[in-house]
C-alpha cells in the first residue's frame, strides 16, 4: 500500500481522532488525510507517561516515514506530552489541548467541567493552559479509566457507556452544581455525544475537534502549504480492526475512506 506524500497525519490511540479527521476533511477538502489509530494498545489513558510517549513515537515514526507534512495529535492524552514528543521529529506536530484551552479561555465561560481520561485530568494540562490565558476560569475535571476503551470497541449501545458518563458528570456537578459547559476532553467522547446529551441534556458540550482543525489550517496557510486543487484522499491505518474505523467514520458522517488497513506498530 502506498500513501501520498504531503498528507496531513492524524493520530490517536484509537477511533477517537476520527472526530478531528472529520473536521479537517470538512474545512480542508483538498487535503490527503492519513489516519493512524493504535487500537491494539488503547486505552492509553491508564498508562504511564513513558509508555504513552513510547507508543506515540511508534505512530509518529510511521507517519514520518510516509512523508506527512504535519501531524494532528487528535488525542488529548497524547497531546499532554506534545512538548516531550516534538523535539524528536522534523515535521510540525499540532496537539489538541492547546487550541481547546484557548477556545475555552476566550469564550467567556467562567466555570467549566472537563471529562477526559484519568491521565489527561491528572496532568492538569487543561487547567494550566486555560489559566495562562484566563486565571479566573474554574476548571473541574473528572477522569474515567473506562469510557475511552468502551467506545473504542465500536459498540455504542453498551449500558456501561451511560453509567460511566453519569459517574463522571455527577462528580463534576457535585463539586459545582453551577457548571453548564463541559469539555469533551477525550476525542472518543464526541462519537457518543448523543449519549452525553441523553444523560444530561441541560449541559452544553464543547468538542475541541474544530479548534484543532483550524490550528492545522493556520499552520498550513502560514507555510503556504495548502492543497487547493484536487479532491483529498482519506486513508486509515490501525493496529486494530479496520472495519470498526470504517463504520465509525460512516456513523459520524465522514467521506468514505479510500483504504483502511491493519498494520503492526
Ligand atoms: N482519544 C484519546 C483522548 O483523547 C483516548 C485516550 C485513551 O486511549 O485512553 O484522550
Coordinates of C-alpha atoms and ligand atoms in Angstrom, one line a residue:
X1 CA 0.0 0.0 0.0
X2 CA 1.5 3.4 -1.0
X3 CA 0.5 6.7 0.6
X4 CA 0.5 10.1 -0.8
X5 CA 3.4 12.3 0.4
X6 CA 2.4 15.6 1.9
X7 CA -0.6 14.2 3.6
X8 CA -1.9 15.5 6.9
X9 CA -1.3 12.8 9.5
X10 CA -4.0 12.4 12.2
X11 CA -3.2 10.1 15.1
X12 CA -5.0 8.8 18.2
X13 CA -4.8 5.8 20.5
X14 CA -7.9 4.5 18.6
X15 CA -11.0 5.7 16.8
X16 CA -11.5 8.9 18.7
X17 CA -9.3 11.0 16.4
X18 CA -11.8 10.4 13.6
X19 CA -13.8 13.2 15.2
X20 CA -10.9 15.6 14.3
X21 CA -10.2 14.0 10.9
X22 CA -13.9 14.7 10.1
X23 CA -13.4 18.4 10.8
X24 CA -10.1 18.5 8.8
X25 CA -11.9 16.8 5.9
X26 CA -14.7 19.4 6.1
X27 CA -12.6 22.5 6.2
X28 CA -9.7 21.3 4.1
X29 CA -11.5 19.1 1.5
X30 CA -8.5 19.1 -0.9
X31 CA -6.0 17.6 1.6
X32 CA -5.0 14.0 1.8
X33 CA -5.5 12.6 5.3
X34 CA -3.5 9.7 6.6
X35 CA -5.2 8.5 9.9
X36 CA -3.5 6.2 12.3
X37 CA -5.1 4.6 15.4
X38 CA -3.4 2.2 17.8
X39 CA -6.5 0.3 19.0
X40 CA -4.3 -2.7 19.9
X41 CA -2.9 -0.6 22.7
X42 CA -5.9 1.5 23.5
X43 CA -6.8 2.9 26.0
X44 CA -3.6 5.0 26.5
X45 CA -5.2 6.9 29.4
X46 CA -4.5 4.3 32.0
X47 CA -0.8 4.0 31.1
X48 CA 2.3 5.8 32.4
X49 CA 3.7 8.9 30.6
X50 CA 6.7 6.9 29.5
X51 CA 4.5 4.2 27.9
X52 CA 2.3 6.7 26.2
X53 CA 5.3 8.6 24.8
X54 CA 6.9 5.3 23.5
X55 CA 3.7 4.1 21.8
X56 CA 3.1 7.6 20.4
X57 CA 6.7 7.7 19.0
X58 CA 5.9 4.5 17.1
X59 CA 2.9 6.1 15.4
X60 CA 4.8 9.4 14.7
X61 CA 7.6 7.4 13.1
X62 CA 5.1 5.5 11.0
X63 CA 3.6 8.8 9.8
X64 CA 7.0 10.4 9.3
X65 CA 8.2 7.6 7.1
X66 CA 5.2 8.2 4.9
X67 CA 6.2 11.9 4.4
X68 CA 3.4 13.7 6.2
X69 CA 3.7 17.5 6.1
X70 CA 2.0 18.0 9.5
X71 CA 0.6 15.7 12.2
X72 CA -2.5 16.5 14.3
X73 CA -2.3 14.6 17.6
X74 CA -6.1 14.0 17.8
X75 CA -5.8 12.6 21.3
X76 CA -5.9 14.7 24.4
X77 CA -4.0 12.1 26.4
X78 CA -1.0 12.1 24.0
X79 CA -1.3 15.9 23.5
X80 CA -0.4 16.5 27.1
X81 CA 3.0 15.1 26.1
X82 CA 3.4 17.2 23.0
X83 CA 6.4 19.1 24.3
X84 CA 8.2 15.8 25.1
X85 CA 7.4 14.4 21.6
X86 CA 8.0 17.4 19.3
X87 CA 11.8 17.6 19.6
X88 CA 12.2 14.0 18.2
X89 CA 10.5 14.8 14.8
X90 CA 11.3 17.1 12.0
X91 CA 7.7 17.8 11.0
X92 CA 5.1 20.1 12.7
X93 CA 3.0 18.5 15.4
X94 CA -0.3 20.1 16.4
X95 CA -1.8 19.0 19.7
X96 CA -5.5 19.3 20.7
X97 CA -5.3 20.5 24.3
X98 CA -3.8 24.0 23.5
X99 CA -6.4 25.0 20.9
X100 CA -9.2 23.6 23.1
X101 CA -7.9 25.5 26.1
X102 CA -7.6 28.7 24.1
X103 CA -11.2 28.3 22.9
X104 CA -12.5 28.0 26.5
X105 CA -10.3 30.9 27.8
X106 CA -11.6 33.2 25.1
X107 CA -15.3 32.0 25.3
X108 CA -16.2 34.0 28.4
X109 CA -17.2 30.7 30.2
X110 CA -16.1 31.1 33.8
X111 CA -16.9 27.6 35.2
X112 CA -16.1 24.6 33.0
X113 CA -16.2 20.9 33.5
X114 CA -13.7 18.5 31.9
X115 CA -14.4 14.9 31.2
X116 CA -11.3 13.0 29.9
X117 CA -9.1 10.1 30.6
X118 CA -7.6 9.8 34.1
X119 CA -4.2 10.6 32.7
X120 CA -5.3 13.9 31.0
X121 CA -7.1 15.1 34.1
X122 CA -4.2 14.1 36.4
X123 CA -1.6 16.1 34.3
X124 CA -3.5 19.3 35.0
X125 CA -2.6 20.3 31.4
X126 CA -6.0 21.8 30.6
X127 CA -6.1 23.8 33.8
X128 CA -2.6 25.2 33.2
X129 CA -3.2 26.2 29.6
X130 CA -6.6 27.8 30.3
X131 CA -5.2 29.7 33.3
X132 CA -2.3 31.0 31.3
X133 CA -4.9 32.8 29.2
X134 CA -7.5 33.5 31.9
X135 CA -6.7 32.7 35.5
X136 CA -10.3 33.3 36.6
X137 CA -11.8 30.3 34.9
X138 CA -12.6 27.5 37.3
X139 CA -11.9 24.0 35.8
X140 CA -13.4 20.9 37.4
X141 CA -12.2 17.7 35.9
X142 CA -13.1 14.0 36.3
X143 CA -11.2 11.2 34.6
X144 CA -12.6 7.9 33.5
X145 CA -10.5 4.8 33.4
X146 CA -13.1 3.0 31.3
X147 CA -15.0 5.2 28.8
X148 CA -12.4 5.6 26.0
X149 CA -11.9 1.8 26.0
X150 CA -15.6 1.1 25.9
X151 CA -16.1 3.5 23.0
X152 CA -13.1 2.1 21.1
X153 CA -14.8 -1.3 20.8
X154 CA -17.2 0.4 18.4
X155 CA -20.4 -0.9 20.2
X156 CA -22.2 2.2 21.3
X157 CA -25.3 0.5 22.8
X158 CA -23.5 -0.8 25.9
X159 CA -25.2 0.2 29.1
X160 CA -21.8 0.7 30.7
X161 CA -21.3 3.8 28.5
X162 CA -24.1 5.8 30.1
X163 CA -23.2 4.5 33.6
X164 CA -19.7 5.9 33.1
X165 CA -20.9 9.2 31.7
X166 CA -23.2 9.6 34.7
X167 CA -20.3 8.8 37.1
X168 CA -18.1 11.5 35.5
X169 CA -20.7 14.2 35.3
X170 CA -22.3 13.6 38.6
X171 CA -18.9 14.0 40.2
X172 CA -18.4 17.3 38.4
X173 CA -21.8 18.7 39.3
X174 CA -21.4 17.6 42.9
X175 CA -18.3 19.8 43.1
X176 CA -20.0 22.7 41.4
X177 CA -23.7 22.5 40.5
X178 CA -23.5 25.7 38.5
X179 CA -21.4 24.2 35.8
X180 CA -23.2 24.4 32.5
X181 CA -20.4 23.8 30.0
X182 CA -18.3 20.6 29.8
X183 CA -15.3 20.0 27.6
X184 CA -15.3 16.6 25.9
X185 CA -11.6 16.3 26.6
X186 CA -11.1 12.9 25.1
X187 CA -11.6 12.6 21.3
X188 CA -13.5 9.3 21.8
X189 CA -16.3 11.2 23.6
X190 CA -17.8 13.3 20.7
X191 CA -18.5 10.0 19.0
X192 CA -21.0 9.3 21.8
X193 CA -22.1 12.9 22.3
X194 CA -25.7 11.8 21.9
X195 CA -25.3 9.6 25.0
X196 CA -24.0 12.6 26.9
X197 CA -26.9 14.7 25.7
X198 CA -29.4 11.9 26.6
X199 CA -27.9 11.7 30.2
X200 CA -27.5 15.5 30.8
X201 CA -29.5 17.5 28.1
X202 CA -29.1 20.7 30.1
X203 CA -25.3 20.8 29.7
X204 CA -23.5 22.4 26.7
X205 CA -20.8 20.1 25.4
X206 CA -17.5 21.5 24.0
X207 CA -16.0 19.4 21.2
X208 CA -12.5 20.7 20.5
X209 CA -12.1 19.0 17.1
X210 CA -12.9 22.1 15.1
X211 CA -10.4 24.2 17.1
X212 CA -7.6 21.7 16.3
X213 CA -8.6 21.5 12.6
X214 CA -8.4 25.3 12.5
X215 CA -4.9 25.2 14.1
X216 CA -3.8 22.8 11.4
X217 CA -5.2 25.0 8.7
X218 CA -3.5 28.1 10.2
X219 CA -0.2 26.3 10.2
X220 CA -0.5 25.2 6.5
X221 CA -1.6 28.7 5.5
X222 CA 1.4 30.2 7.2
X223 CA 3.7 27.7 5.4
X224 CA 1.9 28.3 2.1
X225 CA 1.4 24.6 2.1
X226 CA -2.3 24.1 1.5
X227 CA -3.6 21.8 -1.3
X228 CA -6.2 23.7 -3.2
X229 CA -7.0 21.8 -6.4
X230 CA -7.6 18.0 -6.2
X231 CA -10.1 16.1 -4.1
X232 CA -8.4 14.9 -0.9
X233 CA -8.0 11.2 -0.2
X234 CA -8.6 9.6 3.2
X235 CA -6.6 6.5 4.3
X236 CA -6.9 4.7 7.6
X237 CA -4.2 2.5 9.2
X238 CA -4.8 0.8 12.5
X239 CA -3.3 -1.9 14.8
X240 CA -6.9 -2.8 15.5
X241 CA -9.8 -3.8 13.3
X242 CA -10.1 -1.5 10.2
X243 CA -13.8 -2.3 9.8
X244 CA -14.6 -0.6 13.1
X245 CA -12.9 2.5 11.8
X246 CA -14.9 2.4 8.5
X247 CA -18.2 2.0 10.5
X248 CA -17.4 4.8 12.9
X249 CA -16.3 7.2 10.1
X250 CA -19.7 6.4 8.5
X251 CA -21.5 7.0 11.8
X252 CA -20.1 10.4 12.2
X253 CA -20.7 11.4 8.6
X254 CA -17.3 11.3 7.1
X255 CA -16.4 10.8 3.5
X256 CA -15.7 7.1 2.8
X257 CA -12.1 6.1 3.3
X258 CA -10.2 5.2 0.1
X259 CA -8.4 2.5 2.1
X260 CA -8.5 1.0 5.6
X261 CA -5.8 -1.4 6.6
X262 CA -4.4 -3.3 9.5
X263 CA -0.8 -2.5 10.5
X264 CA 1.6 -3.8 13.1
X265 CA 3.1 -1.0 15.1
Ligands
LIG1 N1 -8.9 9.7 22.3 C1 -8.0 9.7 23.4 C2 -8.0 11.0 24.2 O1 -8.4 12.0 23.6 C3 -8.3 8.4 24.2 C4 -7.4 8.1 25.2 C5 -7.1 6.7 25.6 O2 -6.7 5.9 24.7 O3 -7.3 6.4 26.8 O4 -7.6 11.2 25.3

